[in-house]
Amino acid sequence: MDIPVNTIQSISKLDSSCVLLMCKDLRPILCSFEPNDLWVTTLVTAIQSIAFPNGGGVKDVFAFHYKLGKELGGKLENGWDIYDPLKEFERIGVVNSPHARFYRIWSDNYTMSETYPKYFCVPSAMSESDIMNAAKFRSKCRMPAVSWRNKKNGAILCRSAQPMVGLKSSRNAADEKLLNLYRVRGDPHNPLELEEPSTLYILDARKVLAATGNQVQGKGTEIISNYAHAELVYCNIENIHVMRDSVGALGGAGVTKDHGEIKDGYIHHVKDSHWLRHVQLVLKASILAAERMELNDSSVLVHCSDGWDRTSQMSSIAMLLLDPYYRTIKGFAVLVEKEWCDFGHKFKDRHGQASDRKKDERSPVFIQFLDAVHQIMLQFPTVFEFNERMLIFLADMVHSSLFGTFLGNNSKEREVVLDVKNKTVSVWTYILAKKAEYTNASFDKKCEDVLWPSTSIKMIKTWDRYFCRFDIDCHPKSGGGLDAWRDDWGEKLK
């Protein structure tokens, strides 16, 4: 049995002969020994000191000792080079293109916002003082920045944190200017906008009560009358705490246990966890963003509270639906690096890296994103270059701390504090080295369609390959046999 030490969520001594390990991937592991109270106590203490090192934290994880590639004899493609923000900006048409004059790349070495990318894109009509003022009006200075541009119509998908509206209903001229520039695709003198103004859609991931309730803390949501030709939509996605309880119910209520022991039945407990409903709402919000950009020719702003959880889900799934590049292995790597790693999803806090503290900050947001991708793959099985096994591998590696890709909470921490590019291996290095195993044999590379998946609850399925894999009765036994569900924990490459 493979149990990476950083996958351990908690360890407890039940008695003088039993130890219970709870894993972040929902595995409960009961270890039984010959009764020996001192030995069991010593074992628990030893495992705790390795899994949750005092003082060392993330710097003590195995990623800083993991080596890869010597056994291959050839040169590996370096996964750290797979995402170059300037090349990605060029690919989407905001650098070195006829439309580049409308946009500029901003970089101040993380000074304005410690949790934002080192390089991000904003309209060129924004002066330096405009940019600084607009940033101050958003939580954690996470101002609206470009995620993607639709080459067909120039519409922009941008993302941010919530505005600092507060109880006084504050407004900010620079923020209003910025969103209007996104609405007009960066060109404030576009004659078409004078004749028939387009609409900017602001998709707030939260429920209306949650969004407006944040005004007590000096935050909130946009006062839509302050923004020209804009519409505000609430997407009703629950917060990280609800998602944590939901996935816990999904696992704890029976998904990883023998069905015969589950009171009231497996289906009942899956339903009561509300996990499928949460995945459905994430998909609905993402599809709405894609619809507004593709069918309404409109720019879209997505945000939640701080803009690093639900925002990342919505932006990345919308981009996956709209742009076939992100459905390739390298494209998906760029998507994850850009929308999750670079824009500051808090991997360290959400997955409790080398710590048993901040438990209220843990949440399966990234796992839920992978689940949503899996749902799309079920409906469109030939449009993805990668297969389900790659999604499972990423889900496991975000917990294992074997690679440097998901360490820390933001790009600044990974670059300045942890120096992951020089001291650790990228998860993409491993995936590219084993590309044949992670490639979808049915992939149709000629398909460049925009994807419009159904969000009917009848079409949202439990991700059996992830949630049911530790129940041996769920494994397929014909054809591929048990090996069909064999997990990869970063084994040596051959």
Tab-separated table of C-alpha atoms in Angstrom:
chain	number	residue	atom	x	y	z
A	1	MET	CA	0.000	0.000	0.000
A	2	ASP	CA	1.425	3.398	-1.043
A	3	ILE	CA	0.806	6.249	1.394
A	4	PRO	CA	2.912	9.362	0.723
A	5	VAL	CA	3.535	10.888	4.125
A	6	ASN	CA	2.121	14.262	3.055
A	7	THR	CA	-1.153	12.583	2.092
A	8	ILE	CA	-1.791	11.901	5.783
A	9	GLN	CA	-4.386	14.274	7.172
A	10	SER	CA	-4.429	13.021	10.752
A	11	ILE	CA	-3.162	10.138	12.867
A	12	SER	CA	-4.664	8.926	16.104
A	13	LYS	CA	-3.973	6.146	18.559
A	14	LEU	CA	-7.153	4.191	19.239
A	15	ASP	CA	-5.689	1.850	21.842
A	16	SER	CA	-2.481	-0.065	22.580
A	17	SER	CA	-2.758	-2.037	19.335
A	18	CYS	CA	-4.560	0.185	16.789
A	19	VAL	CA	-3.656	3.353	14.896
A	20	LEU	CA	-6.039	5.176	12.554
A	21	LEU	CA	-4.674	7.160	9.624
A	22	MET	CA	-7.046	9.530	7.835
A	23	CYS	CA	-5.806	10.543	4.396
A	24	LYS	CA	-6.541	13.636	2.344
A	25	ASP	CA	-7.737	11.414	-0.509
A	26	LEU	CA	-10.527	10.122	1.784
A	27	ARG	CA	-8.788	6.866	2.744
A	28	PRO	CA	-9.287	5.700	6.342
A	29	ILE	CA	-6.462	3.253	7.125
A	30	LEU	CA	-6.621	1.154	10.288
A	31	CYS	CA	-3.291	-0.341	11.351
A	32	SER	CA	-3.330	-3.196	13.888
A	33	PHE	CA	-0.354	-4.501	15.846
A	34	GLU	CA	0.423	-6.756	18.758
A	35	PRO	CA	-0.627	-4.868	21.921
A	36	ASN	CA	2.264	-2.638	23.024
A	37	ASP	CA	1.256	0.761	24.325
A	38	LEU	CA	4.740	2.296	24.365
A	39	TRP	CA	5.595	1.103	20.853
A	40	VAL	CA	2.293	2.356	19.369
A	41	THR	CA	2.689	5.732	21.106
A	42	THR	CA	6.235	6.034	19.742
A	43	LEU	CA	5.036	5.120	16.249
A	44	VAL	CA	2.311	7.774	16.280
A	45	THR	CA	4.767	10.413	17.490
A	46	ALA	CA	7.289	9.450	14.795
A	47	ILE	CA	4.742	9.629	11.978
A	48	GLN	CA	3.431	12.962	13.247
A	49	SER	CA	6.937	14.437	13.316
A	50	ILE	CA	7.469	13.448	9.673
A	51	ALA	CA	4.031	14.380	8.345
A	52	PHE	CA	3.729	17.614	10.339
A	53	PRO	CA	7.278	18.878	11.048
A	54	ASN	CA	7.473	21.634	13.641
A	55	GLY	CA	9.061	24.778	12.242
A	56	GLY	CA	10.160	23.246	8.926
A	57	GLY	CA	6.828	23.355	7.152
A	58	VAL	CA	6.765	23.146	3.366
A	59	LYS	CA	10.568	23.292	3.094
A	60	ASP	CA	10.730	19.845	4.707
A	61	VAL	CA	8.501	18.028	2.198
A	62	PHE	CA	9.881	15.265	0.011
A	63	ALA	CA	9.756	17.418	-3.152
A	64	PHE	CA	13.107	18.913	-2.162
A	65	HIS	CA	14.690	15.447	-2.110
A	66	TYR	CA	12.940	13.857	-5.096
A	67	LYS	CA	15.151	13.292	-8.126
A	68	LEU	CA	13.987	12.284	-11.577
A	69	GLY	CA	15.486	11.316	-14.858
A	70	LYS	CA	18.819	9.681	-14.114
A	71	GLU	CA	17.430	6.264	-14.920
A	72	LEU	CA	16.230	7.383	-18.358
A	73	GLY	CA	19.608	7.974	-19.914
A	74	GLY	CA	18.127	10.728	-22.119
A	75	LYS	CA	17.198	14.337	-21.524
A	76	LEU	CA	13.775	15.033	-20.055
A	77	GLU	CA	11.592	17.902	-21.189
A	78	ASN	CA	11.650	20.368	-18.313
A	79	GLY	CA	8.113	20.940	-17.058
A	80	TRP	CA	9.115	24.271	-15.527
A	81	ASP	CA	9.501	25.646	-19.069
A	82	ILE	CA	6.046	24.626	-20.229
A	83	TYR	CA	4.368	27.875	-19.175
A	84	ASP	CA	5.860	31.138	-20.378
A	85	PRO	CA	3.392	33.963	-19.635
A	86	LEU	CA	4.702	36.178	-22.439
A	87	LYS	CA	4.316	33.383	-25.001
A	88	GLU	CA	0.813	32.675	-23.723
A	89	PHE	CA	-0.094	36.368	-24.000
A	90	GLU	CA	1.149	36.257	-27.577
A	91	ARG	CA	-0.859	33.127	-28.317
A	92	ILE	CA	-4.128	34.717	-27.165
A	93	GLY	CA	-3.389	37.896	-29.137
A	94	VAL	CA	-2.566	40.561	-26.552
A	95	VAL	CA	1.175	40.664	-27.370
A	96	ASN	CA	2.812	40.882	-30.825
A	97	SER	CA	-0.508	41.038	-32.655
A	98	PRO	CA	-2.617	43.730	-34.387
A	99	HIS	CA	-4.539	44.100	-31.122
A	100	ALA	CA	-1.454	44.358	-28.905
A	101	ARG	CA	-1.637	48.166	-28.830
A	102	PHE	CA	-4.707	47.892	-26.630
A	103	TYR	CA	-2.976	45.897	-23.866
A	104	ARG	CA	0.118	46.086	-21.719
A	105	ILE	CA	2.026	43.628	-19.544
A	106	TRP	CA	2.352	44.721	-15.933
A	107	SER	CA	5.166	43.523	-13.708
A	108	ASP	CA	6.398	45.083	-10.488
A	109	ASN	CA	7.987	41.976	-8.962
A	110	TYR	CA	4.972	41.221	-6.737
A	111	THR	CA	5.029	44.686	-5.103
A	112	MET	CA	1.411	45.662	-5.742
A	113	SER	CA	-0.052	42.262	-4.887
A	114	GLU	CA	1.962	39.442	-3.349
A	115	THR	CA	-0.592	36.857	-4.469
A	116	TYR	CA	-0.816	37.853	-8.151
A	117	PRO	CA	1.338	36.680	-11.070
A	118	LYS	CA	4.725	38.240	-11.682
A	119	TYR	CA	3.432	39.211	-15.128
A	120	PHE	CA	-0.192	39.962	-15.918
A	121	CYS	CA	-2.070	41.819	-18.627
A	122	VAL	CA	-4.277	44.929	-18.420
A	123	PRO	CA	-5.518	47.484	-20.994
A	124	SER	CA	-2.834	49.891	-22.206
A	125	ALA	CA	-5.166	52.856	-21.693
A	126	MET	CA	-4.673	52.353	-17.946
A	127	SER	CA	-1.873	54.577	-16.650
A	128	GLU	CA	0.398	53.448	-13.843
A	129	SER	CA	-1.544	55.529	-11.329
A	130	ASP	CA	-4.813	54.108	-12.709
A	131	ILE	CA	-3.525	50.576	-12.174
A	132	MET	CA	-2.416	51.267	-8.615
A	133	ASN	CA	-5.706	52.952	-7.732
A	134	ALA	CA	-7.783	50.181	-9.315
A	135	ALA	CA	-5.822	47.550	-7.387
A	136	LYS	CA	-6.528	49.265	-4.070
A	137	PHE	CA	-10.256	48.900	-4.716
A	138	ARG	CA	-10.052	45.102	-4.882
A	139	SER	CA	-9.521	42.655	-2.005
A	140	LYS	CA	-5.817	41.800	-1.566
A	141	CYS	CA	-5.153	44.232	-4.467
A	142	ARG	CA	-6.238	41.494	-6.864
A	143	MET	CA	-7.432	43.783	-9.650
A	144	PRO	CA	-9.239	42.671	-12.838
A	145	ALA	CA	-6.590	41.095	-15.108
A	146	VAL	CA	-6.791	39.328	-18.466
A	147	SER	CA	-7.154	35.545	-18.442
A	148	TRP	CA	-8.078	34.928	-22.069
A	149	ARG	CA	-9.062	36.708	-25.266
A	150	ASN	CA	-11.530	35.379	-27.830
A	151	LYS	CA	-9.779	35.749	-31.192
A	152	LYS	CA	-13.113	35.567	-33.045
A	153	ASN	CA	-14.588	38.706	-31.528
A	154	GLY	CA	-11.947	40.191	-29.217
A	155	ALA	CA	-14.022	39.596	-26.064
A	156	ILE	CA	-11.957	39.413	-22.883
A	157	LEU	CA	-12.272	37.000	-19.971
A	158	CYS	CA	-10.838	38.690	-16.909
A	159	ARG	CA	-10.707	37.800	-13.236
A	160	SER	CA	-10.313	39.590	-9.927
A	161	ALA	CA	-11.226	39.628	-6.262
A	162	GLN	CA	-14.320	41.342	-4.856
A	163	PRO	CA	-14.482	45.159	-4.768
A	164	MET	CA	-13.992	47.108	-1.529
A	165	VAL	CA	-17.480	48.589	-1.554
A	166	GLY	CA	-18.284	48.386	2.143
A	167	LEU	CA	-21.299	49.749	3.963
A	168	LYS	CA	-20.704	53.212	2.534
A	169	SER	CA	-21.125	51.911	-1.035
A	170	SER	CA	-17.719	53.225	-2.060
A	171	ARG	CA	-16.835	53.558	-5.719
A	172	ASN	CA	-13.544	53.873	-7.586
A	173	ALA	CA	-13.070	55.748	-10.876
A	174	ALA	CA	-10.027	53.687	-11.907
A	175	ASP	CA	-11.896	50.407	-11.366
A	176	GLU	CA	-14.846	51.690	-13.386
A	177	LYS	CA	-12.503	52.828	-16.168
A	178	LEU	CA	-10.757	49.460	-16.180
A	179	LEU	CA	-13.952	47.420	-16.489
A	180	ASN	CA	-15.232	49.711	-19.223
A	181	LEU	CA	-11.993	49.142	-21.161
A	182	TYR	CA	-12.531	45.408	-20.924
A	183	ARG	CA	-16.088	45.913	-22.152
A	184	VAL	CA	-14.863	47.756	-25.284
A	185	ARG	CA	-12.047	45.221	-25.828
A	186	GLY	CA	-9.363	47.681	-24.810
A	187	ASP	CA	-10.268	50.299	-27.430
A	188	PRO	CA	-11.995	53.339	-25.871
A	189	HIS	CA	-12.482	54.869	-29.335
A	190	ASN	CA	-14.139	51.876	-30.976
A	191	PRO	CA	-16.816	53.401	-33.282
A	192	LEU	CA	-18.929	50.224	-33.092
A	193	GLU	CA	-19.330	50.760	-29.362
A	194	LEU	CA	-20.810	54.195	-29.983
A	195	GLU	CA	-23.471	52.789	-32.287
A	196	GLU	CA	-24.356	49.632	-30.374
A	197	PRO	CA	-22.635	49.349	-26.989
A	198	SER	CA	-21.712	45.841	-25.898
A	199	THR	CA	-22.421	44.507	-22.423
A	200	LEU	CA	-19.902	43.564	-19.761
A	201	TYR	CA	-21.090	40.590	-17.735
A	202	ILE	CA	-19.856	40.385	-14.153
A	203	LEU	CA	-20.250	36.856	-12.791
A	204	ASP	CA	-20.034	36.788	-9.010
A	205	ALA	CA	-19.509	33.170	-7.991
A	206	ARG	CA	-21.234	33.668	-4.656
A	207	LYS	CA	-24.811	33.761	-3.464
A	208	VAL	CA	-26.289	37.232	-3.216
A	209	LEU	CA	-26.477	37.082	0.606
A	210	ALA	CA	-22.858	36.002	0.902
A	211	ALA	CA	-21.700	38.739	-1.475
A	212	THR	CA	-23.655	41.566	0.118
A	213	GLY	CA	-22.855	40.257	3.594
A	214	ASN	CA	-19.187	40.984	2.977
A	215	GLN	CA	-20.002	44.690	2.973
A	216	VAL	CA	-19.775	44.571	6.766
A	217	GLN	CA	-16.072	43.752	6.312
A	218	GLY	CA	-15.599	46.655	3.902
A	219	LYS	CA	-15.940	44.446	0.827
A	220	GLY	CA	-18.970	43.228	-1.163
A	221	THR	CA	-19.883	43.225	-4.834
A	222	GLU	CA	-20.183	45.739	-7.660
A	223	ILE	CA	-22.852	48.437	-7.508
A	224	ILE	CA	-23.822	47.785	-11.082
A	225	SER	CA	-25.211	51.270	-11.749
A	226	ASN	CA	-21.651	52.598	-11.423
A	227	TYR	CA	-20.463	50.579	-14.428
A	228	ALA	CA	-21.417	51.431	-18.002
A	229	HIS	CA	-23.462	48.811	-19.849
A	230	ALA	CA	-22.788	46.097	-17.292
A	231	GLU	CA	-24.869	43.263	-15.869
A	232	LEU	CA	-24.255	41.400	-12.612
A	233	VAL	CA	-25.099	37.710	-12.187
A	234	TYR	CA	-24.779	35.668	-8.984
A	235	CYS	CA	-23.754	32.062	-9.612
A	236	ASN	CA	-24.688	30.577	-6.194
A	237	ILE	CA	-21.523	28.488	-5.694
A	238	GLU	CA	-20.914	27.713	-2.033
A	239	ASN	CA	-17.730	28.627	-0.138
A	240	ILE	CA	-14.695	26.518	0.784
A	241	HIS	CA	-16.175	25.406	4.100
A	242	VAL	CA	-19.295	23.965	2.498
A	243	MET	CA	-17.147	22.141	-0.077
A	244	ARG	CA	-14.940	20.687	2.654
A	245	ASP	CA	-17.968	19.324	4.509
A	246	SER	CA	-19.457	18.030	1.267
A	247	VAL	CA	-16.430	15.995	0.182
A	248	GLY	CA	-16.063	14.732	3.747
A	249	ALA	CA	-19.654	13.515	3.667
A	250	LEU	CA	-19.093	11.919	0.280
A	251	GLY	CA	-16.124	9.952	1.585
A	252	GLY	CA	-17.132	9.428	5.182
A	253	ALA	CA	-20.683	8.364	4.407
A	254	GLY	CA	-19.678	5.425	2.330
A	255	VAL	CA	-18.024	6.094	-1.006
A	256	THR	CA	-14.845	4.430	0.213
A	257	LYS	CA	-16.540	1.788	2.358
A	258	ASP	CA	-18.243	-1.512	1.716
A	259	HIS	CA	-21.729	-0.737	0.441
A	260	GLY	CA	-23.318	-3.398	2.600
A	261	GLU	CA	-22.344	-1.496	5.747
A	262	ILE	CA	-23.886	1.807	4.699
A	263	LYS	CA	-27.137	2.592	6.436
A	264	ASP	CA	-29.848	3.811	4.048
A	265	GLY	CA	-27.730	3.033	0.969
A	266	TYR	CA	-24.939	4.435	-1.106
A	267	ILE	CA	-27.059	6.572	-3.442
A	268	HIS	CA	-28.778	8.243	-0.499
A	269	HIS	CA	-25.467	9.297	1.013
A	270	VAL	CA	-24.086	10.580	-2.280
A	271	LYS	CA	-27.198	12.698	-2.648
A	272	ASP	CA	-26.999	14.023	0.910
A	273	SER	CA	-23.387	15.094	0.424
A	274	HIS	CA	-24.603	17.555	-2.277
A	275	TRP	CA	-21.257	17.128	-4.044
A	276	LEU	CA	-22.835	16.520	-7.454
A	277	ARG	CA	-24.988	19.626	-7.034
A	278	HIS	CA	-21.885	21.690	-6.228
A	279	VAL	CA	-20.075	20.371	-9.311
A	280	GLN	CA	-23.174	21.148	-11.363
A	281	LEU	CA	-23.200	24.784	-10.193
A	282	VAL	CA	-19.501	25.215	-11.001
A	283	LEU	CA	-20.147	23.891	-14.507
A	284	LYS	CA	-23.215	26.112	-14.978
A	285	ALA	CA	-21.285	29.237	-14.006
A	286	SER	CA	-18.379	28.344	-16.296
A	287	ILE	CA	-20.683	27.626	-19.233
A	288	LEU	CA	-22.457	30.937	-18.658
A	289	ALA	CA	-19.108	32.739	-18.977
A	290	ALA	CA	-18.373	30.838	-22.192
A	291	GLU	CA	-21.841	31.605	-23.599
A	292	ARG	CA	-21.521	35.325	-22.978
A	293	MET	CA	-18.137	35.433	-24.705
A	294	GLU	CA	-18.927	33.157	-27.642
A	295	LEU	CA	-22.626	33.759	-28.307
A	296	ASN	CA	-23.067	37.327	-27.026
A	297	ASP	CA	-19.648	38.621	-28.170
A	298	SER	CA	-19.253	40.116	-24.701
A	299	SER	CA	-16.393	40.450	-22.252
A	300	VAL	CA	-16.783	38.768	-18.884
A	301	LEU	CA	-15.374	39.413	-15.399
A	302	VAL	CA	-15.451	36.528	-12.928
A	303	HIS	CA	-14.712	36.779	-9.230
A	304	CYS	CA	-15.640	35.320	-5.859
A	305	SER	CA	-14.367	36.773	-2.585
A	306	ASP	CA	-10.575	36.847	-2.843
A	307	GLY	CA	-10.445	35.493	-6.381
A	308	TRP	CA	-8.329	32.388	-5.865
A	309	ASP	CA	-10.854	29.547	-5.404
A	310	ARG	CA	-14.187	29.648	-7.244
A	311	THR	CA	-12.755	32.251	-9.598
A	312	SER	CA	-10.034	29.839	-10.732
A	313	GLN	CA	-12.627	27.129	-11.273
A	314	MET	CA	-14.859	29.328	-13.418
A	315	SER	CA	-12.137	30.957	-15.514
A	316	SER	CA	-10.221	27.760	-16.246
A	317	ILE	CA	-13.293	25.667	-17.124
A	318	ALA	CA	-14.651	28.437	-19.372
A	319	MET	CA	-11.291	28.581	-21.159
A	320	LEU	CA	-11.264	24.790	-21.499
A	321	LEU	CA	-14.671	24.934	-23.199
A	322	LEU	CA	-13.738	27.781	-25.529
A	323	ASP	CA	-10.154	26.999	-26.519
A	324	PRO	CA	-9.129	23.526	-27.795
A	325	TYR	CA	-5.490	24.281	-26.968
A	326	TYR	CA	-6.243	23.789	-23.274
A	327	ARG	CA	-7.541	20.300	-24.028
A	328	THR	CA	-4.068	19.124	-25.045
A	329	ILE	CA	-1.610	17.864	-22.438
A	330	LYS	CA	0.666	20.885	-22.707
A	331	GLY	CA	-2.269	23.253	-22.997
A	332	PHE	CA	-3.842	21.864	-19.851
A	333	ALA	CA	-0.513	22.323	-18.079
A	334	VAL	CA	-0.486	25.973	-19.183
A	335	LEU	CA	-4.079	26.360	-17.970
A	336	VAL	CA	-3.277	24.993	-14.508
A	337	GLU	CA	-0.027	26.944	-14.230
A	338	LYS	CA	-1.702	30.199	-15.255
A	339	GLU	CA	-5.157	30.118	-13.686
A	340	TRP	CA	-4.283	28.165	-10.530
A	341	CYS	CA	-0.592	28.481	-9.710
A	342	ASP	CA	0.200	31.933	-11.106
A	343	PHE	CA	-3.042	33.564	-9.958
A	344	GLY	CA	-2.474	32.398	-6.401
A	345	HIS	CA	-4.705	29.475	-5.527
A	346	LYS	CA	-3.687	28.658	-1.951
A	347	PHE	CA	-2.488	25.078	-2.454
A	348	LYS	CA	-0.585	25.047	0.837
A	349	ASP	CA	-3.565	26.059	2.931
A	350	ARG	CA	-6.202	24.193	0.942
A	351	HIS	CA	-4.315	20.884	1.186
A	352	GLY	CA	-2.577	21.277	4.559
A	353	GLN	CA	0.971	20.865	3.242
A	354	ALA	CA	3.244	19.549	6.013
A	355	SER	CA	0.879	20.925	8.639
A	356	ASP	CA	-2.075	19.861	10.732
A	357	ARG	CA	-2.990	23.468	11.456
A	358	LYS	CA	-5.361	25.859	9.663
A	359	LYS	CA	-7.850	23.028	9.230
A	360	ASP	CA	-10.633	25.523	8.552
A	361	GLU	CA	-8.664	26.665	5.479
A	362	ARG	CA	-8.627	23.231	3.871
A	363	SER	CA	-10.938	22.619	0.954
A	364	PRO	CA	-11.037	20.385	-2.163
A	365	VAL	CA	-11.405	23.278	-4.618
A	366	PHE	CA	-8.776	21.980	-7.071
A	367	ILE	CA	-10.109	18.414	-6.789
A	368	GLN	CA	-13.564	19.763	-7.602
A	369	PHE	CA	-12.141	21.472	-10.683
A	370	LEU	CA	-10.630	18.159	-11.832
A	371	ASP	CA	-13.984	16.482	-11.183
A	372	ALA	CA	-15.698	19.092	-13.380
A	373	VAL	CA	-13.158	18.426	-16.146
A	374	HIS	CA	-13.915	14.718	-15.752
A	375	GLN	CA	-17.638	15.458	-16.214
A	376	ILE	CA	-16.887	17.239	-19.498
A	377	MET	CA	-14.680	14.360	-20.624
A	378	LEU	CA	-17.554	11.937	-20.076
A	379	GLN	CA	-19.713	13.917	-22.497
A	380	PHE	CA	-16.945	14.632	-25.025
A	381	PRO	CA	-14.596	11.624	-24.832
A	382	THR	CA	-12.613	12.341	-28.025
A	383	VAL	CA	-11.745	16.043	-27.678
A	384	PHE	CA	-9.129	15.727	-24.925
A	385	GLU	CA	-5.549	14.644	-25.620
A	386	PHE	CA	-5.152	13.550	-21.991
A	387	ASN	CA	-7.049	10.781	-20.245
A	388	GLU	CA	-8.708	10.312	-16.889
A	389	ARG	CA	-5.573	8.765	-15.439
A	390	MET	CA	-3.777	12.098	-15.755
A	391	LEU	CA	-6.537	13.807	-13.772
A	392	ILE	CA	-6.225	11.169	-11.047
A	393	PHE	CA	-2.462	11.615	-10.985
A	394	LEU	CA	-2.799	15.389	-10.579
A	395	ALA	CA	-5.380	14.917	-7.821
A	396	ASP	CA	-2.971	12.651	-5.939
A	397	MET	CA	0.082	14.828	-6.513
A	398	VAL	CA	-1.601	17.936	-5.161
A	399	HIS	CA	-1.752	16.036	-1.842
A	400	SER	CA	1.549	14.154	-1.965
A	401	SER	CA	3.960	17.137	-2.142
A	402	LEU	CA	6.204	15.036	-4.376
A	403	PHE	CA	6.612	17.813	-6.948
A	404	GLY	CA	7.211	21.527	-6.534
A	405	THR	CA	4.366	22.628	-8.798
A	406	PHE	CA	1.697	22.788	-6.112
A	407	LEU	CA	3.818	23.831	-3.133
A	408	GLY	CA	3.083	27.075	-1.308
A	409	ASN	CA	0.216	29.501	-1.713
A	410	ASN	CA	1.328	31.686	-4.611
A	411	SER	CA	3.980	32.297	-7.252
A	412	LYS	CA	5.997	34.676	-5.087
A	413	GLU	CA	6.319	32.054	-2.361
A	414	ARG	CA	7.338	29.380	-4.858
A	415	GLU	CA	9.885	31.660	-6.541
A	416	VAL	CA	11.329	33.761	-3.727
A	417	VAL	CA	10.961	31.586	-0.625
A	418	LEU	CA	10.982	28.010	-1.917
A	419	ASP	CA	12.906	28.414	-5.212
A	420	VAL	CA	11.021	25.425	-6.596
A	421	LYS	CA	12.288	25.725	-10.174
A	422	ASN	CA	15.855	25.095	-9.045
A	423	LYS	CA	15.235	22.793	-6.097
A	424	THR	CA	12.305	20.576	-7.118
A	425	VAL	CA	10.861	18.702	-10.094
A	426	SER	CA	7.778	19.950	-11.944
A	427	VAL	CA	4.814	17.591	-12.101
A	428	TRP	CA	4.698	18.302	-15.839
A	429	THR	CA	8.228	16.913	-16.289
A	430	TYR	CA	6.954	13.578	-15.025
A	431	ILE	CA	3.746	13.689	-17.070
A	432	LEU	CA	5.578	14.569	-20.296
A	433	ALA	CA	8.090	11.772	-19.674
A	434	LYS	CA	5.173	9.323	-19.381
A	435	LYS	CA	3.033	10.993	-22.019
A	436	ALA	CA	2.021	7.696	-23.631
A	437	GLU	CA	0.355	6.571	-20.395
A	438	TYR	CA	-1.555	9.824	-20.027
A	439	THR	CA	-2.677	10.136	-23.653
A	440	ASN	CA	-6.268	9.506	-24.718
A	441	ALA	CA	-6.156	6.838	-27.450
A	442	SER	CA	-9.410	8.199	-28.903
A	443	PHE	CA	-8.236	11.810	-29.167
A	444	ASP	CA	-9.398	13.630	-32.296
A	445	LYS	CA	-6.920	16.496	-32.712
A	446	LYS	CA	-8.932	17.942	-35.597
A	447	CYS	CA	-11.855	18.828	-33.335
A	448	GLU	CA	-11.689	22.535	-32.460
A	449	ASP	CA	-15.320	23.014	-31.518
A	450	VAL	CA	-16.482	25.043	-28.550
A	451	LEU	CA	-17.915	22.589	-26.031
A	452	TRP	CA	-21.427	22.955	-24.646
A	453	PRO	CA	-21.859	20.193	-22.054
A	454	SER	CA	-25.206	19.425	-20.480
A	455	THR	CA	-25.550	20.483	-16.852
A	456	SER	CA	-28.632	18.403	-16.156
A	457	ILE	CA	-28.159	16.722	-12.790
A	458	LYS	CA	-28.867	13.459	-14.617
A	459	MET	CA	-25.601	13.974	-16.494
A	460	ILE	CA	-23.445	14.722	-13.435
A	461	LYS	CA	-21.870	11.462	-12.301
A	462	THR	CA	-19.938	10.443	-9.217
A	463	TRP	CA	-16.263	10.351	-10.137
A	464	ASP	CA	-15.937	6.634	-9.415
A	465	ARG	CA	-12.309	6.381	-10.489
A	466	TYR	CA	-11.370	8.880	-7.768
A	467	PHE	CA	-13.940	8.483	-5.012
A	468	CYS	CA	-14.523	4.731	-5.232
A	469	ARG	CA	-11.037	3.444	-6.015
A	470	PHE	CA	-10.324	2.259	-2.474
A	471	ASP	CA	-13.351	-0.027	-2.541
A	472	ILE	CA	-12.022	-3.140	-4.269
A	473	ASP	CA	-15.539	-4.177	-5.301
A	474	CYS	CA	-15.756	-1.117	-7.551
A	475	HIS	CA	-12.720	-2.001	-9.653
A	476	PRO	CA	-13.392	-3.236	-13.202
A	477	LYS	CA	-12.410	-6.897	-13.421
A	478	SER	CA	-12.930	-7.719	-17.071
A	479	GLY	CA	-10.518	-6.727	-19.799
A	480	GLY	CA	-8.015	-4.496	-18.021
A	481	GLY	CA	-8.565	-6.179	-14.676
A	482	LEU	CA	-7.499	-4.503	-11.451
A	483	ASP	CA	-4.565	-2.855	-13.211
A	484	ALA	CA	-7.047	-0.623	-15.047
A	485	TRP	CA	-7.359	1.366	-11.823
A	486	ARG	CA	-3.691	1.261	-10.866
A	487	ASP	CA	-2.606	4.539	-9.276
A	488	ASP	CA	0.685	6.261	-10.040
A	489	TRP	CA	2.542	7.680	-7.051
A	490	GLY	CA	5.566	9.010	-8.884
A	491	GLU	CA	7.266	5.702	-9.552
A	492	LYS	CA	10.638	5.486	-11.233
A	493	LEU	CA	10.512	6.049	-14.947
A	494	LYS	CA	11.573	3.156	-17.125
